[in-house]
Amino acid sequence: MYEGVVQDLIDELGRLPGVGPKGAQRIAFHLLQADPADVRRLADVLVEVKAKVQFCRTCFNVSEAEECRICSDPRRDPSVICVVEEYKDVVAIERTREFKGRYHVLGGAISPIDGIGPEQLRIRELLTRLADDRVTEVILATDPNLEGEATATFLIRQLKPLGLRLTRLASGLPVGGDLEYADEVTLGRAFAGRLAAE
Ligand SMILES: [Zn+2]
């Protein structure tokens, strides 16, 4: 245990994902020795990102406006919606330049171990969007791991009765990993070769 505010800093850093107690200490001591101007910049950007960035009211992508730049872009095809788990998956798919439709960000995947069920994800909001009959295809692009599979299976059951074209990314993605870890070529190919979801 350290003195007052230093311990507070370690505690706060330790609550971040992927930062264990050891990592929190390492970052804290790095900050204590860093140039005050550098630390100020970090503090400012943390405050700024929370003040400026919100979630798109349509697709729940990260956005600096009420609607994200993809939803508000008239060149993006509104008839195809690609369903992903997280914002970082949108970034990964955008990098492939293979997809010209729109997105729906679920905000995670079904994971009973972590206490995340379908009701914690933005599935209700997806169903509301699909009530708009402009949508003709839904691409399920959840991660190629257990949680992603469980989420896709749940969505297939929910969406099948709507009679839309339901597709999934072609195989070839690294199994067990995150979508974002796939290289652009592999992900682009999986997109182009997408298959009917069963
Ligand atoms: Zn959006």
Tab-separated table of N, CA, C and O in Angstrom, residues 83-166:
chain	number	residue	atom	x	y	z
A	83	VAL	N	-23.958	-6.808	-38.187
A	83	VAL	CA	-24.042	-6.824	-36.729
A	83	VAL	C	-22.695	-7.246	-36.143
A	83	VAL	O	-22.175	-8.310	-36.472
A	84	VAL	N	-22.120	-6.382	-35.304
A	84	VAL	CA	-20.837	-6.678	-34.664
A	84	VAL	C	-20.959	-6.535	-33.147
A	84	VAL	O	-21.946	-5.971	-32.656
A	85	GLU	N	-19.945	-7.043	-32.438
A	85	GLU	CA	-19.992	-6.966	-30.979
A	85	GLU	C	-19.593	-5.589	-30.471
A	85	GLU	O	-20.259	-5.014	-29.616
A	86	GLU	N	-18.460	-5.092	-30.986
A	86	GLU	CA	-17.888	-3.870	-30.418
A	86	GLU	C	-17.521	-2.863	-31.501
A	86	GLU	O	-17.316	-3.223	-32.652
A	87	TYR	N	-17.317	-1.648	-31.066
A	87	TYR	CA	-16.870	-0.560	-31.934
A	87	TYR	C	-15.586	-0.939	-32.675
A	87	TYR	O	-15.415	-0.626	-33.849
A	88	LYS	N	-14.671	-1.643	-31.984
A	88	LYS	CA	-13.397	-1.972	-32.626
A	88	LYS	C	-13.590	-2.909	-33.820
A	88	LYS	O	-12.769	-2.927	-34.736
A	89	ASP	N	-14.685	-3.666	-33.825
A	89	ASP	CA	-14.974	-4.524	-34.973
A	89	ASP	C	-15.384	-3.680	-36.186
A	89	ASP	O	-15.074	-4.029	-37.322
A	90	VAL	N	-16.099	-2.583	-35.936
A	90	VAL	CA	-16.453	-1.659	-37.025
A	90	VAL	C	-15.169	-1.151	-37.672
A	90	VAL	O	-15.023	-1.143	-38.889
A	91	VAL	N	-14.218	-0.767	-36.821
A	91	VAL	CA	-12.945	-0.242	-37.325
A	91	VAL	C	-12.237	-1.306	-38.175
A	91	VAL	O	-11.751	-1.018	-39.276
A	92	ALA	N	-12.221	-2.552	-37.678
A	92	ALA	CA	-11.549	-3.641	-38.406
A	92	ALA	C	-12.215	-3.873	-39.762
A	92	ALA	O	-11.535	-4.027	-40.780
A	93	ILE	N	-13.537	-3.879	-39.809
A	93	ILE	CA	-14.245	-4.141	-41.067
A	93	ILE	C	-14.096	-2.953	-42.024
A	93	ILE	O	-13.906	-3.132	-43.224
A	94	GLU	N	-14.141	-1.746	-41.489
A	94	GLU	CA	-13.956	-0.562	-42.338
A	94	GLU	C	-12.588	-0.595	-43.026
A	94	GLU	O	-12.458	-0.161	-44.158
A	95	ARG	N	-11.592	-1.108	-42.328
A	95	ARG	CA	-10.246	-1.189	-42.902
A	95	ARG	C	-10.200	-2.056	-44.154
A	95	ARG	O	-9.382	-1.833	-45.034
A	96	THR	N	-11.092	-3.070	-44.237
A	96	THR	CA	-11.070	-3.964	-45.404
A	96	THR	C	-11.644	-3.280	-46.644
A	96	THR	O	-11.423	-3.742	-47.748
A	97	ARG	N	-12.417	-2.222	-46.475
A	97	ARG	CA	-13.085	-1.515	-47.567
A	97	ARG	C	-13.999	-2.426	-48.388
A	97	ARG	O	-14.312	-2.157	-49.534
A	98	GLU	N	-14.426	-3.508	-47.792
A	98	GLU	CA	-15.237	-4.513	-48.491
A	98	GLU	C	-16.728	-4.242	-48.289
A	98	GLU	O	-17.548	-4.687	-49.072
A	99	PHE	N	-17.060	-3.504	-47.239
A	99	PHE	CA	-18.458	-3.368	-46.833
A	99	PHE	C	-18.965	-1.950	-47.039
A	99	PHE	O	-18.353	-0.993	-46.566
A	100	LYS	N	-20.103	-1.833	-47.722
A	100	LYS	CA	-20.643	-0.507	-48.020
A	100	LYS	C	-21.998	-0.261	-47.337
A	100	LYS	O	-22.680	0.709	-47.618
A	101	GLY	N	-22.394	-1.194	-46.483
A	101	GLY	CA	-23.670	-1.047	-45.789
A	101	GLY	C	-23.502	-0.319	-44.467
A	101	GLY	O	-22.589	0.481	-44.293
A	102	ARG	N	-24.399	-0.604	-43.544
A	102	ARG	CA	-24.356	0.041	-42.223
A	102	ARG	C	-24.145	-1.000	-41.137
A	102	ARG	O	-24.191	-2.183	-41.404
A	103	TYR	N	-23.959	-0.534	-39.922
A	103	TYR	CA	-23.615	-1.428	-38.810
A	103	TYR	C	-24.673	-1.409	-37.707
A	103	TYR	O	-25.493	-0.490	-37.622
A	104	HIS	N	-24.574	-2.424	-36.847
A	104	HIS	CA	-25.280	-2.382	-35.574
A	104	HIS	C	-24.323	-2.955	-34.530
A	104	HIS	O	-23.891	-4.099	-34.645
A	105	VAL	N	-23.987	-2.143	-33.536
A	105	VAL	CA	-23.019	-2.557	-32.513
A	105	VAL	C	-23.780	-3.059	-31.282
A	105	VAL	O	-24.500	-2.293	-30.633
A	106	LEU	N	-23.613	-4.337	-30.979
A	106	LEU	CA	-24.378	-4.960	-29.892
A	106	LEU	C	-23.922	-4.514	-28.511
A	106	LEU	O	-24.698	-4.539	-27.556
A	107	GLY	N	-22.646	-4.152	-28.400
A	107	GLY	CA	-22.113	-3.785	-27.081
A	107	GLY	C	-21.638	-4.993	-26.296
A	107	GLY	O	-21.614	-4.966	-25.066
A	108	GLY	N	-21.231	-6.055	-26.998
A	108	GLY	CA	-20.706	-7.237	-26.324
A	108	GLY	C	-21.266	-8.502	-26.943
A	108	GLY	O	-21.832	-8.478	-28.030
A	109	ALA	N	-21.089	-9.618	-26.227
A	109	ALA	CA	-21.584	-10.909	-26.699
A	109	ALA	C	-22.196	-11.651	-25.522
A	109	ALA	O	-21.878	-11.356	-24.365
A	110	ILE	N	-23.070	-12.599	-25.847
A	110	ILE	CA	-23.697	-13.395	-24.792
A	110	ILE	C	-22.623	-14.211	-24.081
A	110	ILE	O	-21.856	-14.926	-24.708
A	111	SER	N	-22.551	-14.088	-22.762
A	111	SER	CA	-21.545	-14.800	-21.987
A	111	SER	C	-22.078	-15.075	-20.585
A	111	SER	O	-21.979	-14.230	-19.693
A	112	PRO	N	-22.683	-16.261	-20.401
A	112	PRO	CA	-23.286	-16.574	-19.090
A	112	PRO	C	-22.274	-16.440	-17.949
A	112	PRO	O	-22.630	-15.979	-16.864
A	113	ILE	N	-21.004	-16.804	-18.193
A	113	ILE	CA	-19.977	-16.732	-17.139
A	113	ILE	C	-19.819	-15.300	-16.628
A	113	ILE	O	-19.647	-15.044	-15.447
A	114	ASP	N	-19.892	-14.332	-17.558
A	114	ASP	CA	-19.757	-12.929	-17.178
A	114	ASP	C	-21.102	-12.287	-16.854
A	114	ASP	O	-21.181	-11.077	-16.661
A	115	GLY	N	-22.156	-13.112	-16.833
A	115	GLY	CA	-23.484	-12.589	-16.516
A	115	GLY	C	-24.074	-11.718	-17.608
A	115	GLY	O	-24.909	-10.858	-17.337
A	116	ILE	N	-23.631	-11.933	-18.854
A	116	ILE	CA	-24.178	-11.139	-19.958
A	116	ILE	C	-25.153	-11.989	-20.766
A	116	ILE	O	-24.766	-12.964	-21.411
A	117	GLY	N	-26.413	-11.619	-20.688
A	117	GLY	CA	-27.455	-12.295	-21.464
A	117	GLY	C	-27.904	-11.397	-22.594
A	117	GLY	O	-27.447	-10.254	-22.700
A	118	PRO	N	-28.796	-11.904	-23.455
A	118	PRO	CA	-29.262	-11.124	-24.614
A	118	PRO	C	-29.856	-9.775	-24.222
A	118	PRO	O	-29.728	-8.798	-24.959
A	119	GLU	N	-30.457	-9.721	-23.038
A	119	GLU	CA	-31.117	-8.469	-22.642
A	119	GLU	C	-30.124	-7.354	-22.335
A	119	GLU	O	-30.475	-6.184	-22.319
A	120	GLN	N	-28.839	-7.726	-22.097
A	120	GLN	CA	-27.817	-6.691	-21.862
A	120	GLN	C	-27.274	-6.126	-23.176
A	120	GLN	O	-26.545	-5.148	-23.174
A	121	LEU	N	-27.585	-6.794	-24.285
A	121	LEU	CA	-27.063	-6.349	-25.577
A	121	LEU	C	-28.141	-5.552	-26.311
A	121	LEU	O	-29.307	-5.606	-25.939
A	122	ARG	N	-27.724	-4.836	-27.360
A	122	ARG	CA	-28.689	-3.973	-28.055
A	122	ARG	C	-29.424	-4.745	-29.155
A	122	ARG	O	-29.398	-4.373	-30.324
A	123	ILE	N	-30.072	-5.834	-28.710
A	123	ILE	CA	-30.798	-6.694	-29.643
A	123	ILE	C	-32.196	-6.138	-29.887
A	123	ILE	O	-32.691	-6.142	-31.013
A	124	ARG	N	-32.812	-5.621	-28.851
A	124	ARG	CA	-34.146	-5.018	-29.002
A	124	ARG	C	-34.073	-3.863	-30.004
A	124	ARG	O	-34.918	-3.709	-30.889
A	125	GLU	N	-33.004	-3.072	-29.873
A	125	GLU	CA	-32.812	-1.930	-30.774
A	125	GLU	C	-32.594	-2.401	-32.211
A	125	GLU	O	-33.037	-1.759	-33.157
A	126	LEU	N	-31.930	-3.560	-32.353
A	126	LEU	CA	-31.718	-4.122	-33.695
A	126	LEU	C	-33.060	-4.522	-34.299
A	126	LEU	O	-33.350	-4.198	-35.456
A	127	LEU	N	-33.889	-5.182	-33.505
A	127	LEU	CA	-35.199	-5.615	-34.006
A	127	LEU	C	-36.042	-4.414	-34.421
A	127	LEU	O	-36.743	-4.453	-35.434
A	128	THR	N	-35.945	-3.330	-33.661
A	128	THR	CA	-36.671	-2.111	-34.014
A	128	THR	C	-36.201	-1.587	-35.371
A	128	THR	O	-37.009	-1.194	-36.211
A	129	ARG	N	-34.875	-1.621	-35.584
A	129	ARG	CA	-34.344	-1.146	-36.870
A	129	ARG	C	-34.837	-2.016	-38.019
A	129	ARG	O	-35.069	-1.525	-39.121
A	130	LEU	N	-34.958	-3.313	-37.759
A	130	LEU	CA	-35.327	-4.234	-38.836
A	130	LEU	C	-36.804	-4.130	-39.205
A	130	LEU	O	-37.228	-4.622	-40.244
A	131	ALA	N	-37.569	-3.476	-38.340
A	131	ALA	CA	-38.980	-3.277	-38.655
A	131	ALA	C	-39.124	-2.333	-39.851
A	131	ALA	O	-40.133	-2.336	-40.549
A	132	ASP	N	-38.056	-1.546	-40.096
A	132	ASP	CA	-37.993	-0.684	-41.270
A	132	ASP	C	-37.750	-1.590	-42.478
A	132	ASP	O	-36.744	-2.272	-42.549
A	133	ASP	N	-38.652	-1.612	-43.433
A	133	ASP	CA	-38.542	-2.636	-44.479
A	133	ASP	C	-37.519	-2.314	-45.567
A	133	ASP	O	-37.434	-3.002	-46.569
A	134	ARG	N	-36.721	-1.272	-45.357
A	134	ARG	CA	-35.618	-1.033	-46.296
A	134	ARG	C	-34.531	-2.096	-46.142
A	134	ARG	O	-33.751	-2.335	-47.042
A	135	VAL	N	-34.446	-2.700	-44.940
A	135	VAL	CA	-33.378	-3.659	-44.675
A	135	VAL	C	-33.707	-5.004	-45.315
A	135	VAL	O	-34.765	-5.574	-45.062
A	136	THR	N	-32.783	-5.494	-46.164
A	136	THR	CA	-33.021	-6.780	-46.833
A	136	THR	C	-32.019	-7.854	-46.414
A	136	THR	O	-32.269	-9.026	-46.584
A	137	GLU	N	-30.864	-7.417	-45.884
A	137	GLU	CA	-29.863	-8.412	-45.459
A	137	GLU	C	-29.241	-8.020	-44.128
A	137	GLU	O	-28.934	-6.857	-43.894
A	138	VAL	N	-29.057	-9.031	-43.268
A	138	VAL	CA	-28.332	-8.843	-42.009
A	138	VAL	C	-27.130	-9.786	-42.029
A	138	VAL	O	-27.282	-10.994	-42.230
A	139	ILE	N	-25.954	-9.196	-41.855
A	139	ILE	CA	-24.728	-9.993	-41.806
A	139	ILE	C	-24.319	-10.136	-40.347
A	139	ILE	O	-24.139	-9.138	-39.648
A	140	LEU	N	-24.185	-11.366	-39.876
A	140	LEU	CA	-23.771	-11.590	-38.495
A	140	LEU	C	-22.255	-11.708	-38.469
A	140	LEU	O	-21.689	-12.662	-38.987
A	141	ALA	N	-21.597	-10.712	-37.891
A	141	ALA	CA	-20.133	-10.692	-37.864
A	141	ALA	C	-19.646	-10.659	-36.423
A	141	ALA	O	-18.842	-9.819	-36.034
A	142	THR	N	-20.159	-11.592	-35.618
A	142	THR	CA	-19.685	-11.707	-34.236
A	142	THR	C	-18.326	-12.409	-34.250
A	142	THR	O	-17.942	-12.992	-35.255
A	143	ASP	N	-17.618	-12.356	-33.129
A	143	ASP	CA	-16.274	-12.934	-33.066
A	143	ASP	C	-16.309	-14.450	-33.263
A	143	ASP	O	-17.258	-15.111	-32.834
A	144	PRO	N	-15.247	-15.011	-33.881
A	144	PRO	CA	-15.191	-16.473	-34.064
A	144	PRO	C	-14.744	-17.187	-32.788
A	144	PRO	O	-13.761	-17.898	-32.791
A	145	ASN	N	-15.477	-16.978	-31.702
A	145	ASN	CA	-15.183	-17.701	-30.451
A	145	ASN	C	-16.517	-18.141	-29.822
A	145	ASN	O	-17.582	-17.900	-30.400
A	146	LEU	N	-16.455	-18.757	-28.649
A	146	LEU	CA	-17.664	-19.327	-28.028
A	146	LEU	C	-18.771	-18.305	-27.833
A	146	LEU	O	-19.928	-18.546	-28.175
A	147	GLU	N	-18.413	-17.135	-27.283
A	147	GLU	CA	-19.417	-16.109	-27.000
A	147	GLU	C	-20.021	-15.575	-28.300
A	147	GLU	O	-21.232	-15.355	-28.388
A	148	GLY	N	-19.152	-15.384	-29.279
A	148	GLY	CA	-19.620	-14.894	-30.570
A	148	GLY	C	-20.563	-15.881	-31.244
A	148	GLY	O	-21.577	-15.493	-31.823
A	149	GLU	N	-20.236	-17.167	-31.125
A	149	GLU	CA	-21.089	-18.212	-31.700
A	149	GLU	C	-22.445	-18.240	-31.000
A	149	GLU	O	-23.486	-18.347	-31.646
A	150	ALA	N	-22.413	-18.165	-29.663
A	150	ALA	CA	-23.666	-18.192	-28.889
A	150	ALA	C	-24.550	-17.001	-29.287
A	150	ALA	O	-25.769	-17.135	-29.433
A	151	THR	N	-23.921	-15.869	-29.502
A	151	THR	CA	-24.665	-14.658	-29.871
A	151	THR	C	-25.262	-14.806	-31.270
A	151	THR	O	-26.438	-14.475	-31.492
A	152	ALA	N	-24.469	-15.337	-32.195
A	152	ALA	CA	-24.959	-15.525	-33.561
A	152	ALA	C	-26.125	-16.512	-33.572
A	152	ALA	O	-27.144	-16.271	-34.228
A	153	THR	N	-25.989	-17.604	-32.821
A	153	THR	CA	-27.056	-18.621	-32.772
A	153	THR	C	-28.350	-17.998	-32.236
A	153	THR	O	-29.432	-18.211	-32.786
A	154	PHE	N	-28.213	-17.200	-31.192
A	154	PHE	CA	-29.388	-16.535	-30.615
A	154	PHE	C	-30.034	-15.603	-31.645
A	154	PHE	O	-31.251	-15.600	-31.831
A	155	LEU	N	-29.200	-14.830	-32.330
A	155	LEU	CA	-29.726	-13.867	-33.309
A	155	LEU	C	-30.397	-14.571	-34.482
A	155	LEU	O	-31.430	-14.108	-34.976
A	156	ILE	N	-29.812	-15.698	-34.917
A	156	ILE	CA	-30.420	-16.431	-36.036
A	156	ILE	C	-31.844	-16.846	-35.654
A	156	ILE	O	-32.783	-16.680	-36.429
A	157	ARG	N	-31.990	-17.350	-34.429
A	157	ARG	CA	-33.326	-17.772	-33.966
A	157	ARG	C	-34.299	-16.597	-33.951
A	157	ARG	O	-35.456	-16.716	-34.318
A	158	GLN	N	-33.800	-15.443	-33.507
A	158	GLN	CA	-34.660	-14.256	-33.398
A	158	GLN	C	-35.021	-13.675	-34.769
A	158	GLN	O	-36.114	-13.162	-34.962
A	159	LEU	N	-34.069	-13.725	-35.695
A	159	LEU	CA	-34.226	-12.999	-36.958
A	159	LEU	C	-34.813	-13.847	-38.081
A	159	LEU	O	-35.386	-13.308	-39.019
A	160	LYS	N	-34.658	-15.158	-37.997
A	160	LYS	CA	-35.165	-16.041	-39.062
A	160	LYS	C	-36.609	-15.759	-39.446
A	160	LYS	O	-36.917	-15.627	-40.637
A	161	PRO	N	-37.500	-15.619	-38.454
A	161	PRO	CA	-38.912	-15.422	-38.809
A	161	PRO	C	-39.163	-14.136	-39.603
A	161	PRO	O	-40.222	-14.004	-40.219
A	162	LEU	N	-38.215	-13.208	-39.611
A	162	LEU	CA	-38.433	-11.942	-40.309
A	162	LEU	C	-38.296	-12.096	-41.824
A	162	LEU	O	-38.679	-11.191	-42.578
A	163	GLY	N	-37.729	-13.226	-42.266
A	163	GLY	CA	-37.653	-13.499	-43.698
A	163	GLY	C	-36.642	-12.648	-44.457
A	163	GLY	O	-36.753	-12.477	-45.666
A	164	LEU	N	-35.635	-12.103	-43.758
A	164	LEU	CA	-34.574	-11.342	-44.424
A	164	LEU	C	-33.495	-12.304	-44.900
A	164	LEU	O	-33.460	-13.450	-44.478
A	165	ARG	N	-32.591	-11.805	-45.739
A	165	ARG	CA	-31.412	-12.594	-46.061
A	165	ARG	C	-30.478	-12.503	-44.855
A	165	ARG	O	-30.079	-11.411	-44.446
A	166	LEU	N	-30.162	-13.672	-44.274
A	166	LEU	CA	-29.307	-13.714	-43.079
A	166	LEU	C	-28.005	-14.384	-43.473
A	166	LEU	O	-28.007	-15.516	-43.937
